[in-house]
mmCIF file of C-alpha atoms in Angstrom:
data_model
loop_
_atom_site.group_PDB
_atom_site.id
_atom_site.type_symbol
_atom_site.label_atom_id
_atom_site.label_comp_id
_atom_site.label_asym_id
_atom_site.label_seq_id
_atom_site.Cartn_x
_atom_site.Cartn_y
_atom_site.Cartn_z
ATOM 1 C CA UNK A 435 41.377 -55.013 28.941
ATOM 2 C CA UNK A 436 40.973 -51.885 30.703
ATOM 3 C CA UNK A 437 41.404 -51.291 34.341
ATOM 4 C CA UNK A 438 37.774 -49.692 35.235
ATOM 5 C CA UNK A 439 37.427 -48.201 38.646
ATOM 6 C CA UNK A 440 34.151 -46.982 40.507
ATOM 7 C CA UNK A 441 33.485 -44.575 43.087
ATOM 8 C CA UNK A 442 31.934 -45.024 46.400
ATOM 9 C CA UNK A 443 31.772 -48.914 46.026
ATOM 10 C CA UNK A 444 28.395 -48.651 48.101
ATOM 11 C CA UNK A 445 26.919 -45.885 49.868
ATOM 12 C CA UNK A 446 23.361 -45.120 52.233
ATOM 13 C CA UNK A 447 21.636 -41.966 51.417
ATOM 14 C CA UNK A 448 18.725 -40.692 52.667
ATOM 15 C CA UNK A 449 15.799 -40.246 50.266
ATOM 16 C CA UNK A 450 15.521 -37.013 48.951
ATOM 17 C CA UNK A 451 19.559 -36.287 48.459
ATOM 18 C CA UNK A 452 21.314 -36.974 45.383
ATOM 19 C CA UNK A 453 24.552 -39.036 44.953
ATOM 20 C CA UNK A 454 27.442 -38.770 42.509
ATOM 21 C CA UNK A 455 29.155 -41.884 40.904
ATOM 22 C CA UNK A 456 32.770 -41.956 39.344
ATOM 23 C CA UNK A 457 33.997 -44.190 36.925
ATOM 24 C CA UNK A 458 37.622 -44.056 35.711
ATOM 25 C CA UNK A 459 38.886 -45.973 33.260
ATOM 26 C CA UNK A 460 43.063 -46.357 33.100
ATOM 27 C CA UNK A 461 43.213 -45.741 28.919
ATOM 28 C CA UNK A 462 41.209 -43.788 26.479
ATOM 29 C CA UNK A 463 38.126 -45.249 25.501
ATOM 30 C CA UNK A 464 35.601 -44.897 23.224
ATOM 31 C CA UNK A 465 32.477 -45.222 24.389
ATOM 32 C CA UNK A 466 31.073 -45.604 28.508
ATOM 33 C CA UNK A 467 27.909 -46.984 29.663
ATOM 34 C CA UNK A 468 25.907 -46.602 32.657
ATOM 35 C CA UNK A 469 24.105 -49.918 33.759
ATOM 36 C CA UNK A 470 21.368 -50.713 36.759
ATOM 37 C CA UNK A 471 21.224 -53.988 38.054
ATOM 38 C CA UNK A 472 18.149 -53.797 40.988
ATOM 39 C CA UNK A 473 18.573 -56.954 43.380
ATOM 40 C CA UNK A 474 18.846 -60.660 41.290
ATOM 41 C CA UNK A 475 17.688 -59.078 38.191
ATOM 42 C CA UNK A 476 19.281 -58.299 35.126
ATOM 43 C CA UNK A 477 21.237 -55.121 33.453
ATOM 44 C CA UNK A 478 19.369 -52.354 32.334
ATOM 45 C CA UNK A 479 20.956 -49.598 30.509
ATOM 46 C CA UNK A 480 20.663 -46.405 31.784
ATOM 47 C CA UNK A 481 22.533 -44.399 28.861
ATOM 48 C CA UNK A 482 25.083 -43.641 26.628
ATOM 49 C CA UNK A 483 27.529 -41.280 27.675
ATOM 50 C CA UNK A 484 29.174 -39.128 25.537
ATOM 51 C CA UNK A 485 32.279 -37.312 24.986
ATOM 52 C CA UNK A 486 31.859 -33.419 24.451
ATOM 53 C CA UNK A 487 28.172 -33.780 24.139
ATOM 54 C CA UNK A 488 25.150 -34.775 26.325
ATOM 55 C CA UNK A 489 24.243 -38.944 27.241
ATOM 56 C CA UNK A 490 21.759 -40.458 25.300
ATOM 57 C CA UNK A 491 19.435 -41.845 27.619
ATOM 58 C CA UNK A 492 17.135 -45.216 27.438
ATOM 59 C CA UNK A 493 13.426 -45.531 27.854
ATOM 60 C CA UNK A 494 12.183 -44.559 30.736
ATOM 61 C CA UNK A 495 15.766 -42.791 32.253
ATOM 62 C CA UNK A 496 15.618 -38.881 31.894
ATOM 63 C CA UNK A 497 18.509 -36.394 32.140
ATOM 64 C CA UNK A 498 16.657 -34.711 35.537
ATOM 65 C CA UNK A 499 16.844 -37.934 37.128
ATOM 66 C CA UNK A 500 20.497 -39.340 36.271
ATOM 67 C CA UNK A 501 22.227 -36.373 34.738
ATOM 68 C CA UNK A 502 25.882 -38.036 33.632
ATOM 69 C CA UNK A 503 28.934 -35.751 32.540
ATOM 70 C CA UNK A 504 31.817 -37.059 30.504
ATOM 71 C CA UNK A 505 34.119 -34.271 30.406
ATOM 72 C CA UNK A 506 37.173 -36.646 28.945
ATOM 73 C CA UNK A 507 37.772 -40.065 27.346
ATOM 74 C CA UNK A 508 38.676 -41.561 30.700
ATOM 75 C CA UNK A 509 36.062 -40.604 33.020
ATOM 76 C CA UNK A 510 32.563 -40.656 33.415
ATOM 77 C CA UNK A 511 29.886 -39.297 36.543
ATOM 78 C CA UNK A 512 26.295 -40.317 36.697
ATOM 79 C CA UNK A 513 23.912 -39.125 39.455
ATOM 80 C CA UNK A 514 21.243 -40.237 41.026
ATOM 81 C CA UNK A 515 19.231 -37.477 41.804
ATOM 82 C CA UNK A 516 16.516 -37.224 44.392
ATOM 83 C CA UNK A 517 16.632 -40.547 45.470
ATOM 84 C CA UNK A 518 13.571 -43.147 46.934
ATOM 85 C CA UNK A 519 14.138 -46.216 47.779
ATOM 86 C CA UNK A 520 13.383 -47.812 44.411
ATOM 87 C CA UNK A 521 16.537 -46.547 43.304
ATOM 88 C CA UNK A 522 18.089 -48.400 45.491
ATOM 89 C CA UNK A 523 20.145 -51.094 43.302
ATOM 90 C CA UNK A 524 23.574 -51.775 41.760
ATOM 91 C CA UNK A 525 25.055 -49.400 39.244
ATOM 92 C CA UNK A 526 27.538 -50.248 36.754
ATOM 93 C CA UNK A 527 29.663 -48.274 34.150
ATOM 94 C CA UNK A 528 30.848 -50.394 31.148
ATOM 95 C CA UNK A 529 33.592 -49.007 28.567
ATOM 96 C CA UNK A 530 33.985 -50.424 25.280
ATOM 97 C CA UNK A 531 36.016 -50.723 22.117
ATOM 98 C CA UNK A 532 35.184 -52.025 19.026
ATOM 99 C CA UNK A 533 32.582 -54.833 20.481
ATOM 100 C CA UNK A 534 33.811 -56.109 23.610
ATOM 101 C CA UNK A 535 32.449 -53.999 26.808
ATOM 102 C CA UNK A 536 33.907 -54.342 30.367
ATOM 103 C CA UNK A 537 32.262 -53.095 33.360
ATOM 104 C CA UNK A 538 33.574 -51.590 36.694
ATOM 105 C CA UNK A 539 33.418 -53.072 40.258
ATOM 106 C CA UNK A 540 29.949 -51.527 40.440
ATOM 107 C CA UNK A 541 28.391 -48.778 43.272
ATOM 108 C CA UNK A 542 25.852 -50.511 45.727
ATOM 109 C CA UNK A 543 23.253 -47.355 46.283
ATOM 110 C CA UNK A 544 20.914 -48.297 49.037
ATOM 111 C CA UNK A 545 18.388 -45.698 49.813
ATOM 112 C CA UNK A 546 16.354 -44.954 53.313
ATOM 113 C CA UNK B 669 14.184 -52.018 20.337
ATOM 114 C CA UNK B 670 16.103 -55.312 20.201
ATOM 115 C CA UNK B 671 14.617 -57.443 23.133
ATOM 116 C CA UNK B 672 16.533 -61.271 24.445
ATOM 117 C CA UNK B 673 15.066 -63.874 25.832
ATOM 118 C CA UNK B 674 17.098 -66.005 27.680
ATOM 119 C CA UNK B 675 16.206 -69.805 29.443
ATOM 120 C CA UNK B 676 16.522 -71.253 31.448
ATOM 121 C CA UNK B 677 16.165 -69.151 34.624
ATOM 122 C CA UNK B 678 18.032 -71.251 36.362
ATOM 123 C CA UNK B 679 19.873 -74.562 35.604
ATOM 124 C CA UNK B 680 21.352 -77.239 38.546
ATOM 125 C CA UNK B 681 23.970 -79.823 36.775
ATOM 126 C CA UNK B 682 26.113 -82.453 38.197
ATOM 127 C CA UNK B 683 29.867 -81.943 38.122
ATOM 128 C CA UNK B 684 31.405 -82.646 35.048
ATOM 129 C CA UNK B 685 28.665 -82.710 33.096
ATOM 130 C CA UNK B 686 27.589 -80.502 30.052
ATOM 131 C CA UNK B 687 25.775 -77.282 30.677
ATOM 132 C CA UNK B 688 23.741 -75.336 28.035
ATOM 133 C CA UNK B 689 21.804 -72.066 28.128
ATOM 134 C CA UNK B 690 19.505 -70.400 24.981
ATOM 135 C CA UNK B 691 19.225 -66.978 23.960
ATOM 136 C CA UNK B 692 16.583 -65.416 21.474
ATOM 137 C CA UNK B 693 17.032 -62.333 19.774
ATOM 138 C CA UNK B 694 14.323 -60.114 18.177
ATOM 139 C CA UNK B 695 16.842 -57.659 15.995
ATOM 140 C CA UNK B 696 18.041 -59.414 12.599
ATOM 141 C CA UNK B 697 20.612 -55.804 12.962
ATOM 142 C CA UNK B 698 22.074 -57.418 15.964
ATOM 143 C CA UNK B 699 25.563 -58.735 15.278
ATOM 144 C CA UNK B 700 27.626 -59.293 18.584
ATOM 145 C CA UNK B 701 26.646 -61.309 20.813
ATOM 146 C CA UNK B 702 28.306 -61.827 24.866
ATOM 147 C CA UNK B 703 28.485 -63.677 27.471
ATOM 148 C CA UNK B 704 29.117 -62.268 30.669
ATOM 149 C CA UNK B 705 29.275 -64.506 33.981
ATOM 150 C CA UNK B 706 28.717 -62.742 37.364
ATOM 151 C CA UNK B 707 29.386 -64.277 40.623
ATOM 152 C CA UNK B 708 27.544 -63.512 43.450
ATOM 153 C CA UNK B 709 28.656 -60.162 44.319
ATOM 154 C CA UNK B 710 30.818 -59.417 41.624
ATOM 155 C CA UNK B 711 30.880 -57.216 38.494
ATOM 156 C CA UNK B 712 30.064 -59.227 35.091
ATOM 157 C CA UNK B 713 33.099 -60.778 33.437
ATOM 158 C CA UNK B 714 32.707 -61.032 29.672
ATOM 159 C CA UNK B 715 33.957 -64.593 28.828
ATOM 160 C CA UNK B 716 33.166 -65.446 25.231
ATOM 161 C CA UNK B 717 31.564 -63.420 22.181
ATOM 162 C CA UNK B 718 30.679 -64.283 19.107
ATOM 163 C CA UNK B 719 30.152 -62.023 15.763
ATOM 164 C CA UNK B 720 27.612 -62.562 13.199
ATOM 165 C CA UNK B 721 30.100 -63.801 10.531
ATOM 166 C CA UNK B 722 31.034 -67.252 12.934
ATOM 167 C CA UNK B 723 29.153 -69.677 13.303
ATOM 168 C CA UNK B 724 30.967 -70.790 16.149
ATOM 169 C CA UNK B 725 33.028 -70.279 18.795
ATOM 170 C CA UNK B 726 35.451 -72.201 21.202
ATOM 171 C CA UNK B 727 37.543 -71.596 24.290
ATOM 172 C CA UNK B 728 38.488 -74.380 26.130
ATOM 173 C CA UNK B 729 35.495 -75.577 28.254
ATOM 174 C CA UNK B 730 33.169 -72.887 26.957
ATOM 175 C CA UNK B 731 31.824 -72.504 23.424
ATOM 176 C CA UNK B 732 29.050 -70.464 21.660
ATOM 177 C CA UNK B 733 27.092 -70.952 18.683
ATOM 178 C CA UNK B 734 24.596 -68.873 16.690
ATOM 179 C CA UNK B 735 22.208 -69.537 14.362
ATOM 180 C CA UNK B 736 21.343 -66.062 12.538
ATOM 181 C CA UNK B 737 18.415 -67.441 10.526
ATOM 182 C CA UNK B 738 16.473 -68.642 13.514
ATOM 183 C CA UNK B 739 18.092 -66.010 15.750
ATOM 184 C CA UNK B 740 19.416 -67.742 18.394
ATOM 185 C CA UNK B 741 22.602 -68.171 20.389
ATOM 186 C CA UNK B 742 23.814 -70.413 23.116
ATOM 187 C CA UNK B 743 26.267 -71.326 25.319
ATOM 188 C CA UNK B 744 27.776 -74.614 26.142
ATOM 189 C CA UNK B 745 30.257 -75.328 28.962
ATOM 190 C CA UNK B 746 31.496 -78.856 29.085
ATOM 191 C CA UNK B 747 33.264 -80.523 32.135
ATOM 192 C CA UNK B 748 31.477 -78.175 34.458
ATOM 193 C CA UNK B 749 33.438 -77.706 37.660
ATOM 194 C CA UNK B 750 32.167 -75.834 40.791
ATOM 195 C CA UNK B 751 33.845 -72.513 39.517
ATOM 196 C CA UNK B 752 31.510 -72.203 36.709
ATOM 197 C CA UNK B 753 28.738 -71.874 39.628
ATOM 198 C CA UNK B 754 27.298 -68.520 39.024
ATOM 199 C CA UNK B 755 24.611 -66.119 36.910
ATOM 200 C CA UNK B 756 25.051 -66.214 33.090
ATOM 201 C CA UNK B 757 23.793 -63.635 31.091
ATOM 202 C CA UNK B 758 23.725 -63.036 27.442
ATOM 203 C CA UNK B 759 23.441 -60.441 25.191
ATOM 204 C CA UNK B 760 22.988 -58.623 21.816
ATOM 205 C CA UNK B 761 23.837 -55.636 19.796
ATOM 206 C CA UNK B 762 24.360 -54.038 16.305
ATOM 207 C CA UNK B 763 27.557 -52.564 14.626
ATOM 208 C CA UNK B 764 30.370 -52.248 17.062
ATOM 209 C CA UNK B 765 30.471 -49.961 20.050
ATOM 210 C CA UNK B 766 26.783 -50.208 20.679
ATOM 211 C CA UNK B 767 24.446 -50.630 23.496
ATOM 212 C CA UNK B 768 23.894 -53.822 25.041
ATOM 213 C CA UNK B 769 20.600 -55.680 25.613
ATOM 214 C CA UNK B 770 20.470 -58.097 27.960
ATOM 215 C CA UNK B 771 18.554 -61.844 28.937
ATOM 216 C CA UNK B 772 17.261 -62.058 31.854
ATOM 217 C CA UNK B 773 20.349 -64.086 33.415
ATOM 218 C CA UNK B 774 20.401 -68.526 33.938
ATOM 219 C CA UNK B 775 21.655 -69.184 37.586
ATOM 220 C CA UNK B 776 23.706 -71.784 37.286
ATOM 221 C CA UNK B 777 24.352 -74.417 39.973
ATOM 222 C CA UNK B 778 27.091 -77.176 39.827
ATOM 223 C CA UNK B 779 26.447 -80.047 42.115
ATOM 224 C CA UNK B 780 29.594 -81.743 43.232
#
C-alpha cells in the first residue's frame, strides 16, 4: 500500500486562527479523503477531495470552514479555519484505489 | 445516506478465545465492506474486506462474513491473543473508490 504522510502530527492553536494540514501520499492515487475522529468516537468524513476541481463536502462540513486544495494526484491540504475548541479532534486523510482506503498517521488539532 | 450500526460497543474476551463483532447496513447499494483496527493512538489499519460477490472471507485468525439479504456483516477473530486488543471499526460503501461510512467502533479487550 501507499506510504501516506501527514503534516504537523499535532499542533495547539489558539481559537480564532486557522491551521493548514498536509497529506502526501508516495504514488499517484485516485481518490483522498479527509476524516475527523473527535476523542473515542468514530470517523466522520469531512469530504471528498478532488483533483482539478473543488472537494465535495459531507453534511454539515462547508467549504468556509475546511476549504481543502488538491492541486496534484499526490497531495492533498485541508484547513481548519477559524478554529473553537470543538474542533479540536483527530484528522485523518485516507487515499484509495479501487476499494481498499488507507489513512495517514493523522494531525492531533487541539484548540485553546 | 447509508448509515452502520455496529455492536457491541465494547467486548472483554479471555485469551484464546473467539471474538465476534456485528455490523448493520442501511444501503442495499453498498458493496465493500472494511475492517479497520486502531490501536490506541494509532491511525486505522485496514485488515480484512469483503465485496458483495463473497460470501466469505478468511485470513488466518480473522474472517468476515456477509449476509446481503439481511444486510449484515461481521467479524470473527479466533485464538485471540493480547495483540488483537484494540478499537474495531467497520464499514460500508458502494461501487469502488467511494466514501466510507463508518460503525461506531467495538473496543475490544483480551484478558490474558
Amino acid at each position: 500500500s501507499a506510504v501516506i504522510s501527514q503534516k504537523p502530527s499535532r499542533d495547539i492553536c489558539q481559537r480564532g486562527t486557522s491551521l493548514t494540514i498536509q497529506c502526501q501520499v508516495d504514488s499517484q492515487v485516485t481518490m483522498m479523503f479527509w476524516y475527523r475522529q473527535q476523542p473515542g468516537q468514530s470517523l466522520t468524513l469531512i469530504a471528498t477531495a478532488n483533483q482539478g476541481s473543488e472537494a465535495t463536502y459531507e453534511s454539515g462540513f462547508v467549504i468556509d470552514k475546511f476549504p481543502i486544495s488538491r492541486p496534484n494526484l499526490t497531495f492533498s491540504t485541508l484547513t481548519v479555519s477559524n478554529m473553537s475548541p470543538e474542533d479540536s479532534s483527530i484528522y485523518l486523510c485516507s487515499v484509495g484505489g479501487d476499494y481498499e482506503q488507507y489513512f495517514g498517521p493523522g494531525t492531533r488539532l487541539t484548540v485553546t | 445516506g447509508e448509515n452502520v450500526e455496529q455492536h457491541p460497543s465494547t467486548l472483554s474476551v479471555q485469551e484464546g478465545d473467539s471474538a465476534v463483532i456485528k455490523c448493520t447496513y442501511s444501503d442495499s447499494a453498498s458493496n465493500y465492506f472494511p475492517w479497520y483496527k486502531q490501536e490506541l493512538g494509532k491511525r486505522p489499519q485496514l485488515i480484512i474486506d469483503i465485496r458483495s460477490n463473497v460470501g466469505e472471507k478468511k485470513d488466518q485468525r480473522i474472517a468476515v462474513t456477509l449476509n446481503k439479504t439481511a444486510k449484515h456483516f461481521s467479524l470473527h477473530i479466533t485464538e485471540t491473543q493480547p495483540e488483537d486488543s484494540a478499537v474495531y471499526f467497520c464499514a460500508a460503501s458502494g461501487v469502488g473508490n467511494e466514501k466510507l461510512t463508518f460503525g461506531t467502533g467495538t473496543r475490544l479487550t483480551i484478558i490474558p
